[in-house]
């Protein structure tokens, strides 16, 4: 569906300020659609005056729609909808006319010129599905009266209110709670929902006739309400603004739209919405995140303690194989600790794995005898990974890097003696994130795999862990073979990502 701006650009002569005005109108016209129980369509004048283009549309949430299909982007030539032509040419509200029949639905149409300063820049058509119309209740009469005031204001150029756009995602709707106050700020009508909101706030009697600003000031403690100026501007219905206030039990958003149908301030629509549950959920999310981070922090500390205990034990053991087995365990525990440490700093259960991978690369070379002759280089980005994937992948990467350092560049290898201070071996970690997959290859230029190496037949612990994690835990694939460069070894890992 084309956007309002696109339609304006391709078919009309309206300028940027006109578009800004129409967008401001659009930001608030859900309220008018709801109060009117009607569909609104914004019609834009064609550049060559051949007719009108439908630039935007809003359905009511309070009643049945008059349009089953979207109309945005359609064109109506001059002459087909005389009421559009009349509102445009005569610059006035047009409401006389017989109902139109659209696919067996009788629809009453009214057209409203949209004025910006001294020009009419578009026409709003208000389409009421007459099948939904009943004998009006007080609520409905009050809604319709307010809708009529607002449409007058559109025609006079006093709605939308310049610069007062409400971007509040939680902004109240008509159905959340509707109040109409008079010019003095006294409640003339309150919908049942608005009354319930005030009951929850602590009101015991009725709202009718009370000064809303005074009443609210009495119910809400000073520390939970806006400054006096804003409070009386919004609740007195004198400014097109919204504000949030609360008691210890209830939180609400209040929104005011002053009414000046003939230019003179006659009162306001005030919408109220109980956002207690929303705010509680916000708070719970914040504390839940903090708790999870704290747990990761403690897990990391515990793992580091375990690693320290194992290291202590390793030092006391004489048997060389037993000692190196314990040292390997220390390293594996340390790897998991690194992931938890990263998670304890993360905002969500997501890990920026590039940092983890680089730290693992350093850790593996630091603890190895061959380490100072080997460099790990990364090409490509892992990006952000979910924590389950990150933990498994960290283990996998550590084992594979460890093998490259240990078996590829072992000091007792037949490679020539290193040149003092320079890098001898390079382990290249290549990452590619494809759609829904992650491809990782770790390639060294070391000694290469031993004769007759068989991954499936290998019973050594390191590659067994890698294979289990890649295939079972991550649901991916593992291959280990000679590096294509003709020297060294390459491990390739391919895992699916959500
Ligand atoms: N990058 C590599 N370069 C040379 N040989 C390797 C490499 N990776 C693995 N290997 C061989 O595969 C064997 C199995 O590795 P692994 O399961 O990690 O056990 P470990 O490292 O404890 O020996 C190693 O002993 C080694 O012979
Ligand atoms: Mg190994």
Coordinates of C-alpha atoms in Angstrom, one line a residue, residues 15-465:
X15 CA 3.9 21.0 -0.1
X16 CA 5.8 19.5 2.8
X17 CA 4.0 21.6 5.4
X18 CA 0.7 20.4 4.0
X19 CA 1.9 16.8 4.4
X20 CA 3.1 17.5 7.9
X21 CA -0.4 18.9 8.7
X22 CA -2.1 15.8 7.3
X23 CA 0.2 13.5 9.2
X24 CA -0.6 15.4 12.4
X25 CA -4.3 14.9 11.6
X26 CA -3.7 11.2 11.0
X27 CA -1.9 10.8 14.3
X28 CA -5.2 11.8 16.1
X29 CA -8.0 10.8 13.9
X30 CA -8.6 7.4 15.4
X31 CA -10.4 9.4 18.1
X32 CA -12.7 11.0 15.6
X33 CA -13.4 7.7 13.9
X34 CA -14.3 6.1 17.2
X35 CA -16.4 9.0 18.4
X36 CA -18.3 9.0 15.1
X37 CA -18.7 5.2 14.9
X38 CA -17.6 5.9 11.3
X39 CA -14.8 5.2 8.8
X40 CA -12.7 8.1 7.8
X41 CA -11.0 8.5 4.4
X42 CA -8.6 11.3 3.6
X43 CA -9.1 12.5 0.0
X44 CA -6.3 14.3 -1.7
X45 CA -6.9 16.8 -4.5
X46 CA -5.4 15.7 -7.9
X47 CA -2.8 18.0 -9.4
X48 CA -4.8 18.5 -12.6
X49 CA -8.1 18.8 -10.7
X50 CA -9.4 15.7 -12.3
X51 CA -10.6 14.3 -8.9
X52 CA -9.4 12.9 -5.6
X53 CA -7.0 10.2 -4.4
X54 CA -7.6 8.3 -1.2
X55 CA -4.5 9.1 0.9
X56 CA -5.3 7.4 4.2
X57 CA -8.1 5.5 5.9
X58 CA -9.2 4.8 9.5
X59 CA -11.8 2.3 10.7
X60 CA -13.7 2.8 13.9
X61 CA -13.0 0.5 16.8
X62 CA -16.4 1.3 18.3
X63 CA -18.7 0.2 15.5
X64 CA -18.9 -1.7 12.2
X65 CA -16.8 -0.6 9.3
X66 CA -18.4 0.9 6.1
X67 CA -15.4 -0.4 4.0
X68 CA -14.6 -4.0 3.8
X69 CA -11.7 -3.3 1.4
X70 CA -8.9 -0.9 1.7
X71 CA -9.4 2.2 -0.4
X72 CA -6.0 3.9 0.0
X73 CA -4.5 4.6 -3.5
X74 CA -7.9 4.6 -5.3
X75 CA -9.0 7.5 -7.5
X76 CA -12.4 9.2 -7.7
X77 CA -13.0 11.4 -10.7
X78 CA -14.8 14.8 -10.3
X79 CA -18.5 14.2 -10.6
X80 CA -18.7 10.7 -9.2
X81 CA -18.9 11.7 -5.5
X82 CA -20.6 15.1 -5.6
X83 CA -20.2 15.6 -1.8
X84 CA -16.4 15.5 -2.2
X85 CA -16.5 18.1 -4.9
X86 CA -18.9 20.3 -2.9
X87 CA -16.8 20.2 0.3
X88 CA -13.7 21.1 -1.8
X89 CA -15.2 23.8 -3.9
X90 CA -17.4 25.4 -1.3
X91 CA -14.9 24.9 1.6
X92 CA -17.7 23.8 4.0
X93 CA -18.9 20.7 5.7
X94 CA -21.4 18.8 3.5
X95 CA -23.8 16.5 5.3
X96 CA -27.0 16.7 3.3
X97 CA -27.5 13.8 0.9
X98 CA -29.2 10.4 0.8
X99 CA -27.4 7.3 2.1
X100 CA -25.3 5.6 -0.5
X101 CA -25.6 1.8 -0.9
X102 CA -22.3 -0.1 -1.0
X103 CA -22.5 -3.8 -1.4
X104 CA -25.9 -4.0 0.3
X105 CA -24.7 -1.7 3.2
X106 CA -26.4 1.7 3.5
X107 CA -23.7 4.3 4.3
X108 CA -24.3 7.9 5.4
X109 CA -21.5 10.2 4.1
X110 CA -20.4 13.5 5.3
X111 CA -17.5 15.4 3.9
X112 CA -15.2 17.8 5.8
X113 CA -12.8 20.2 4.2
X114 CA -9.3 20.1 5.9
X115 CA -8.2 23.6 6.3
X116 CA -4.6 24.7 7.0
X117 CA -4.4 28.5 7.6
X118 CA -6.4 30.1 4.8
X119 CA -6.4 27.1 2.4
X120 CA -8.3 23.9 2.1
X121 CA -5.8 21.1 1.4
X122 CA -7.8 17.9 1.4
X123 CA -11.2 16.5 2.2
X124 CA -12.1 14.0 4.9
X125 CA -15.1 11.7 4.2
X126 CA -16.9 10.3 7.2
X127 CA -18.7 7.1 6.3
X128 CA -21.2 5.7 8.8
X129 CA -22.4 2.2 8.3
X130 CA -26.1 2.7 9.0
X131 CA -26.7 -1.0 9.9
X132 CA -24.8 -0.3 13.1
X133 CA -26.9 2.7 14.1
X134 CA -29.2 2.2 17.0
X135 CA -31.4 4.6 19.1
X136 CA -28.6 6.6 20.6
X137 CA -27.8 6.4 24.3
X138 CA -26.4 9.2 26.3
X139 CA -22.9 7.8 25.6
X140 CA -23.5 7.7 21.9
X141 CA -25.0 11.2 21.8
X142 CA -22.0 12.6 23.8
X143 CA -19.6 10.8 21.4
X144 CA -21.4 12.2 18.3
X145 CA -21.6 15.7 19.7
X146 CA -17.9 15.7 20.4
X147 CA -17.1 14.2 16.9
X148 CA -19.2 17.1 15.4
X149 CA -17.1 19.6 17.4
X150 CA -13.9 18.1 16.2
X151 CA -14.9 17.9 12.5
X152 CA -15.9 21.6 12.7
X153 CA -12.4 22.3 14.0
X154 CA -10.9 20.4 11.1
X155 CA -12.9 22.6 8.7
X156 CA -11.8 25.8 10.6
X157 CA -8.2 24.8 10.7
X158 CA -8.0 24.5 14.5
X159 CA -7.5 20.7 14.5
X160 CA -5.0 19.1 14.5
X161 CA -3.2 21.3 17.0
X162 CA 0.1 22.3 15.6
X163 CA 3.1 20.7 17.3
X164 CA 1.1 18.7 19.8
X165 CA 1.4 15.3 18.3
X166 CA 1.0 12.5 20.7
X167 CA 3.5 9.8 20.1
X168 CA 2.6 7.9 23.2
X169 CA 2.2 4.2 22.3
X170 CA -0.1 3.8 25.3
X171 CA -2.2 6.8 24.4
X172 CA -5.8 6.3 25.6
X173 CA -8.5 5.4 23.1
X174 CA -12.1 6.6 23.4
X175 CA -13.2 3.2 24.7
X176 CA -10.7 3.3 27.6
X177 CA -12.6 6.1 29.3
X178 CA -14.2 9.2 27.8
X179 CA -15.0 12.4 29.6
X180 CA -16.5 15.6 28.3
X181 CA -15.7 18.8 30.4
X182 CA -17.2 22.2 29.9
X183 CA -15.3 25.5 29.5
X184 CA -14.7 25.7 33.3
X185 CA -13.3 22.2 33.4
X186 CA -16.5 20.6 35.0
X187 CA -17.5 17.1 34.0
X188 CA -20.5 17.3 31.7
X189 CA -20.4 13.6 30.9
X190 CA -18.3 10.6 31.9
X191 CA -18.5 7.2 30.1
X192 CA -19.0 4.1 32.3
X193 CA -15.3 3.2 31.7
X194 CA -14.1 6.6 32.7
X195 CA -16.1 6.4 35.9
X196 CA -14.6 3.0 36.7
X197 CA -11.1 4.4 36.2
X198 CA -11.9 7.2 38.7
X199 CA -13.5 4.7 41.1
X200 CA -10.2 2.7 41.1
X201 CA -8.5 6.0 41.8
X202 CA -10.5 6.3 45.0
X203 CA -13.6 8.3 44.0
X204 CA -16.7 7.3 45.8
X205 CA -19.5 9.5 44.4
X206 CA -20.3 10.5 40.8
X207 CA -18.2 12.5 38.5
X208 CA -20.9 14.7 36.9
X209 CA -20.6 18.4 37.8
X210 CA -17.2 18.1 39.5
X211 CA -14.1 20.1 38.6
X212 CA -11.9 17.4 37.2
X213 CA -8.6 19.0 38.0
X214 CA -9.5 19.7 41.6
X215 CA -11.0 16.2 42.1
X216 CA -7.9 14.6 40.6
X217 CA -5.5 16.7 42.7
X218 CA -7.4 15.4 45.8
X219 CA -7.1 11.7 44.7
X220 CA -3.5 11.7 43.6
X221 CA -0.5 12.3 45.9
X222 CA 1.7 15.2 44.8
X223 CA 4.8 13.0 44.2
X224 CA 2.9 10.8 41.7
X225 CA 1.5 13.6 39.5
X226 CA 2.9 16.2 37.1
X227 CA 3.6 19.8 38.1
X228 CA 0.6 22.0 38.9
X229 CA 0.7 23.8 35.6
X230 CA 0.5 20.6 33.5
X231 CA -2.0 19.0 35.8
X232 CA -4.5 21.9 35.5
X233 CA -3.8 22.4 31.8
X234 CA -4.6 18.7 31.0
X235 CA -7.4 18.0 33.5
X236 CA -8.9 21.4 33.0
X237 CA -9.0 20.6 29.3
X238 CA -7.2 23.7 28.3
X239 CA -4.2 22.2 26.4
X240 CA -3.9 19.5 23.8
X241 CA -1.5 17.4 25.9
X242 CA -1.3 14.1 27.8
X243 CA 0.2 13.3 31.1
X244 CA 0.6 10.3 33.4
X245 CA -0.4 10.1 37.1
X246 CA -0.8 7.4 39.7
X247 CA -1.7 6.5 43.2
X248 CA 0.0 3.6 45.0
X249 CA -2.5 1.2 43.4
X250 CA -3.4 2.7 40.1
X251 CA -1.5 4.3 37.2
X252 CA -3.3 6.2 34.4
X253 CA -2.6 8.2 31.3
X254 CA -4.8 11.3 30.7
X255 CA -5.2 13.0 27.4
X256 CA -7.0 16.3 26.7
X257 CA -8.2 17.7 23.4
X258 CA -9.7 21.2 23.9
X259 CA -12.8 21.9 21.8
X260 CA -13.2 25.2 19.9
X261 CA -15.7 24.4 17.1
X262 CA -16.5 28.1 16.5
X263 CA -13.1 29.4 17.6
X264 CA -14.2 29.9 21.2
X265 CA -13.1 27.4 23.9
X266 CA -16.2 25.4 24.9
X267 CA -14.6 22.6 26.9
X268 CA -12.6 19.5 26.1
X269 CA -12.6 15.8 25.5
X270 CA -10.6 14.0 28.1
X271 CA -9.6 10.4 27.6
X272 CA -8.3 8.3 30.5
X273 CA -6.7 4.9 30.4
X274 CA -5.8 2.7 33.3
X275 CA -2.3 1.5 32.6
X276 CA -1.7 -0.2 36.0
X277 CA -1.1 -3.6 34.5
X278 CA 1.2 -2.2 31.8
X279 CA 3.3 -0.4 34.3
X280 CA 3.5 -3.4 36.6
X281 CA 4.7 -5.5 33.8
X282 CA 7.3 -2.9 32.9
X283 CA 8.6 -3.0 36.4
X284 CA 8.6 -6.8 36.6
X285 CA 10.5 -7.0 33.3
X286 CA 13.2 -4.7 34.7
X287 CA 13.6 -6.7 37.9
X288 CA 13.5 -10.0 36.0
X289 CA 16.3 -8.9 33.7
X290 CA 18.4 -7.8 36.7
X291 CA 17.8 -11.1 38.5
X292 CA 18.9 -13.1 35.4
X293 CA 22.0 -11.1 35.1
X294 CA 22.8 -11.6 38.7
X295 CA 22.4 -15.3 38.4
X296 CA 24.8 -15.4 35.4
X297 CA 27.3 -13.5 37.5
X298 CA 27.1 -16.0 40.3
X299 CA 27.3 -19.0 38.0
X300 CA 30.4 -17.4 36.5
X301 CA 31.9 -17.0 40.0
X302 CA 31.1 -20.5 41.0
X303 CA 32.7 -21.9 37.8
X304 CA 35.8 -19.9 38.5
X305 CA 36.0 -21.4 41.9
X306 CA 35.6 -24.9 40.5
X307 CA 38.4 -24.1 38.0
X308 CA 40.7 -22.8 40.8
X309 CA 40.1 -26.0 42.8
X310 CA 40.9 -28.2 39.9
X311 CA 44.0 -26.2 39.1
X312 CA 45.1 -26.6 42.7
X313 CA 44.7 -30.4 42.5
X314 CA 46.5 -30.6 39.2
X315 CA 49.6 -29.1 40.8
X316 CA 49.7 -31.8 43.4
X317 CA 49.5 -34.7 41.0
X318 CA 52.7 -36.3 39.8
X319 CA 51.3 -38.3 37.0
X320 CA 51.7 -36.3 33.8
X321 CA 48.6 -37.6 31.9
X322 CA 46.4 -37.1 35.0
X323 CA 47.7 -33.6 35.4
X324 CA 47.1 -32.6 31.8
X325 CA 43.6 -34.1 32.0
X326 CA 42.8 -31.9 34.9
X327 CA 44.3 -28.8 33.2
X328 CA 42.1 -29.5 30.3
X329 CA 39.1 -29.6 32.6
X330 CA 40.1 -26.3 34.0
X331 CA 40.1 -24.8 30.5
X332 CA 36.7 -26.3 29.7
X333 CA 35.2 -24.9 32.8
X334 CA 36.8 -21.5 32.1
X335 CA 35.2 -21.4 28.7
X336 CA 31.7 -21.8 30.1
X337 CA 32.5 -19.1 32.7
X338 CA 33.4 -16.7 29.9
X339 CA 30.0 -17.1 28.3
X340 CA 28.2 -16.6 31.7
X341 CA 30.3 -13.5 32.3
X342 CA 29.2 -12.1 28.9
X343 CA 25.6 -12.9 29.7
X344 CA 25.8 -11.2 33.1
X345 CA 26.6 -8.0 31.2
X346 CA 24.0 -8.5 28.5
X347 CA 20.7 -6.8 28.5
X348 CA 18.9 -9.8 27.1
X349 CA 19.6 -13.5 26.9
X350 CA 21.7 -12.8 23.9
X351 CA 25.4 -12.8 23.5
X352 CA 27.6 -10.7 21.3
X353 CA 29.7 -13.7 20.3
X354 CA 32.6 -11.8 18.6
X355 CA 33.9 -10.7 21.9
X356 CA 33.6 -14.2 23.4
X357 CA 35.4 -15.8 20.4
X358 CA 38.3 -13.3 20.6
X359 CA 38.7 -13.9 24.3
X360 CA 38.7 -17.7 23.7
X361 CA 41.4 -17.3 21.0
X362 CA 43.6 -15.4 23.5
X363 CA 42.9 -17.8 26.3
X364 CA 43.9 -20.8 24.2
X365 CA 47.2 -19.4 23.0
X366 CA 48.1 -17.9 26.4
X367 CA 48.0 -21.3 28.2
X368 CA 49.8 -23.3 25.5
X369 CA 53.5 -23.9 25.2
X370 CA 53.3 -23.2 21.5
X371 CA 51.1 -20.1 22.1
X372 CA 53.6 -17.4 21.7
X373 CA 54.4 -18.5 18.2
X374 CA 50.7 -18.7 17.1
X375 CA 48.2 -16.1 16.3
X376 CA 44.4 -16.4 16.0
X377 CA 42.8 -14.2 13.4
X378 CA 39.1 -13.8 12.9
X379 CA 37.4 -13.0 9.6
X380 CA 33.7 -12.2 9.6
X381 CA 31.3 -11.6 12.5
X382 CA 29.4 -14.0 14.6
X383 CA 27.1 -11.2 15.8
X384 CA 24.5 -11.8 18.4
X385 CA 23.6 -15.3 19.4
X386 CA 21.0 -16.8 21.8
X387 CA 22.6 -17.9 25.1
X388 CA 22.1 -21.7 24.5
X389 CA 23.8 -21.6 21.1
X390 CA 26.6 -19.4 22.6
X391 CA 27.5 -21.8 25.4
X392 CA 27.7 -24.8 23.1
X393 CA 29.6 -22.9 20.4
X394 CA 32.1 -21.5 22.9
X395 CA 33.0 -25.1 23.9
X396 CA 33.2 -26.2 20.3
X397 CA 35.5 -23.3 19.4
X398 CA 37.7 -23.8 22.3
X399 CA 38.3 -27.5 21.6
X400 CA 39.0 -26.9 17.9
X401 CA 41.3 -23.9 18.6
X402 CA 43.1 -25.9 21.3
X403 CA 43.7 -28.8 18.9
X404 CA 45.1 -26.4 16.3
X405 CA 47.5 -24.9 18.8
X406 CA 48.5 -28.1 20.5
X407 CA 48.7 -30.6 17.6
X408 CA 49.4 -28.2 14.8
X409 CA 52.3 -26.3 16.3
X410 CA 53.6 -28.5 19.0
X411 CA 57.1 -27.5 20.0
X412 CA 58.4 -30.9 19.3
X413 CA 57.2 -30.7 15.7
X414 CA 59.6 -30.9 12.7
X415 CA 59.0 -27.2 11.8
X416 CA 62.0 -25.0 11.6
X417 CA 62.9 -23.0 14.6
X418 CA 60.9 -19.8 15.1
X419 CA 62.3 -16.4 14.2
X420 CA 62.7 -14.5 17.4
X421 CA 59.6 -12.5 18.2
X422 CA 57.7 -13.0 15.0
X423 CA 54.5 -14.9 14.4
X424 CA 55.0 -18.4 13.1
X425 CA 51.6 -20.0 12.8
X426 CA 48.3 -18.5 11.9
X427 CA 44.9 -19.9 12.9
X428 CA 42.2 -18.4 10.8
X429 CA 38.7 -18.4 12.1
X430 CA 36.2 -17.6 9.4
X431 CA 32.6 -16.9 10.2
X432 CA 29.7 -16.4 7.8
X433 CA 26.2 -15.7 8.9
X434 CA 23.9 -16.8 6.2
X435 CA 20.1 -16.7 6.3
X436 CA 19.1 -19.0 9.2
X437 CA 22.6 -20.6 9.4
X438 CA 26.0 -20.0 10.8
X439 CA 29.1 -21.3 9.0
X440 CA 32.4 -21.5 10.9
X441 CA 35.7 -22.7 9.8
X442 CA 38.9 -23.0 11.8
X443 CA 42.0 -23.4 9.7
X444 CA 45.6 -23.8 10.8
X445 CA 48.7 -23.9 8.7
X446 CA 50.4 -26.4 11.1
X447 CA 51.5 -29.9 10.9
X448 CA 48.3 -31.4 9.7
X449 CA 46.3 -34.5 10.8
X450 CA 48.1 -37.7 11.6
X451 CA 48.1 -40.5 9.0
X452 CA 44.9 -42.4 8.8
X453 CA 42.9 -39.9 10.9
X454 CA 39.2 -40.7 11.1
X455 CA 36.8 -38.4 12.7
X456 CA 34.1 -41.0 13.1
X457 CA 36.5 -43.5 14.7
X458 CA 38.2 -41.0 17.0
X459 CA 37.5 -41.7 20.6
X460 CA 39.5 -38.9 22.1
X461 CA 37.5 -36.7 24.4
X462 CA 38.0 -33.3 22.7
X463 CA 36.6 -34.1 19.3
X464 CA 33.9 -36.3 20.9
X465 CA 32.7 -33.3 22.8

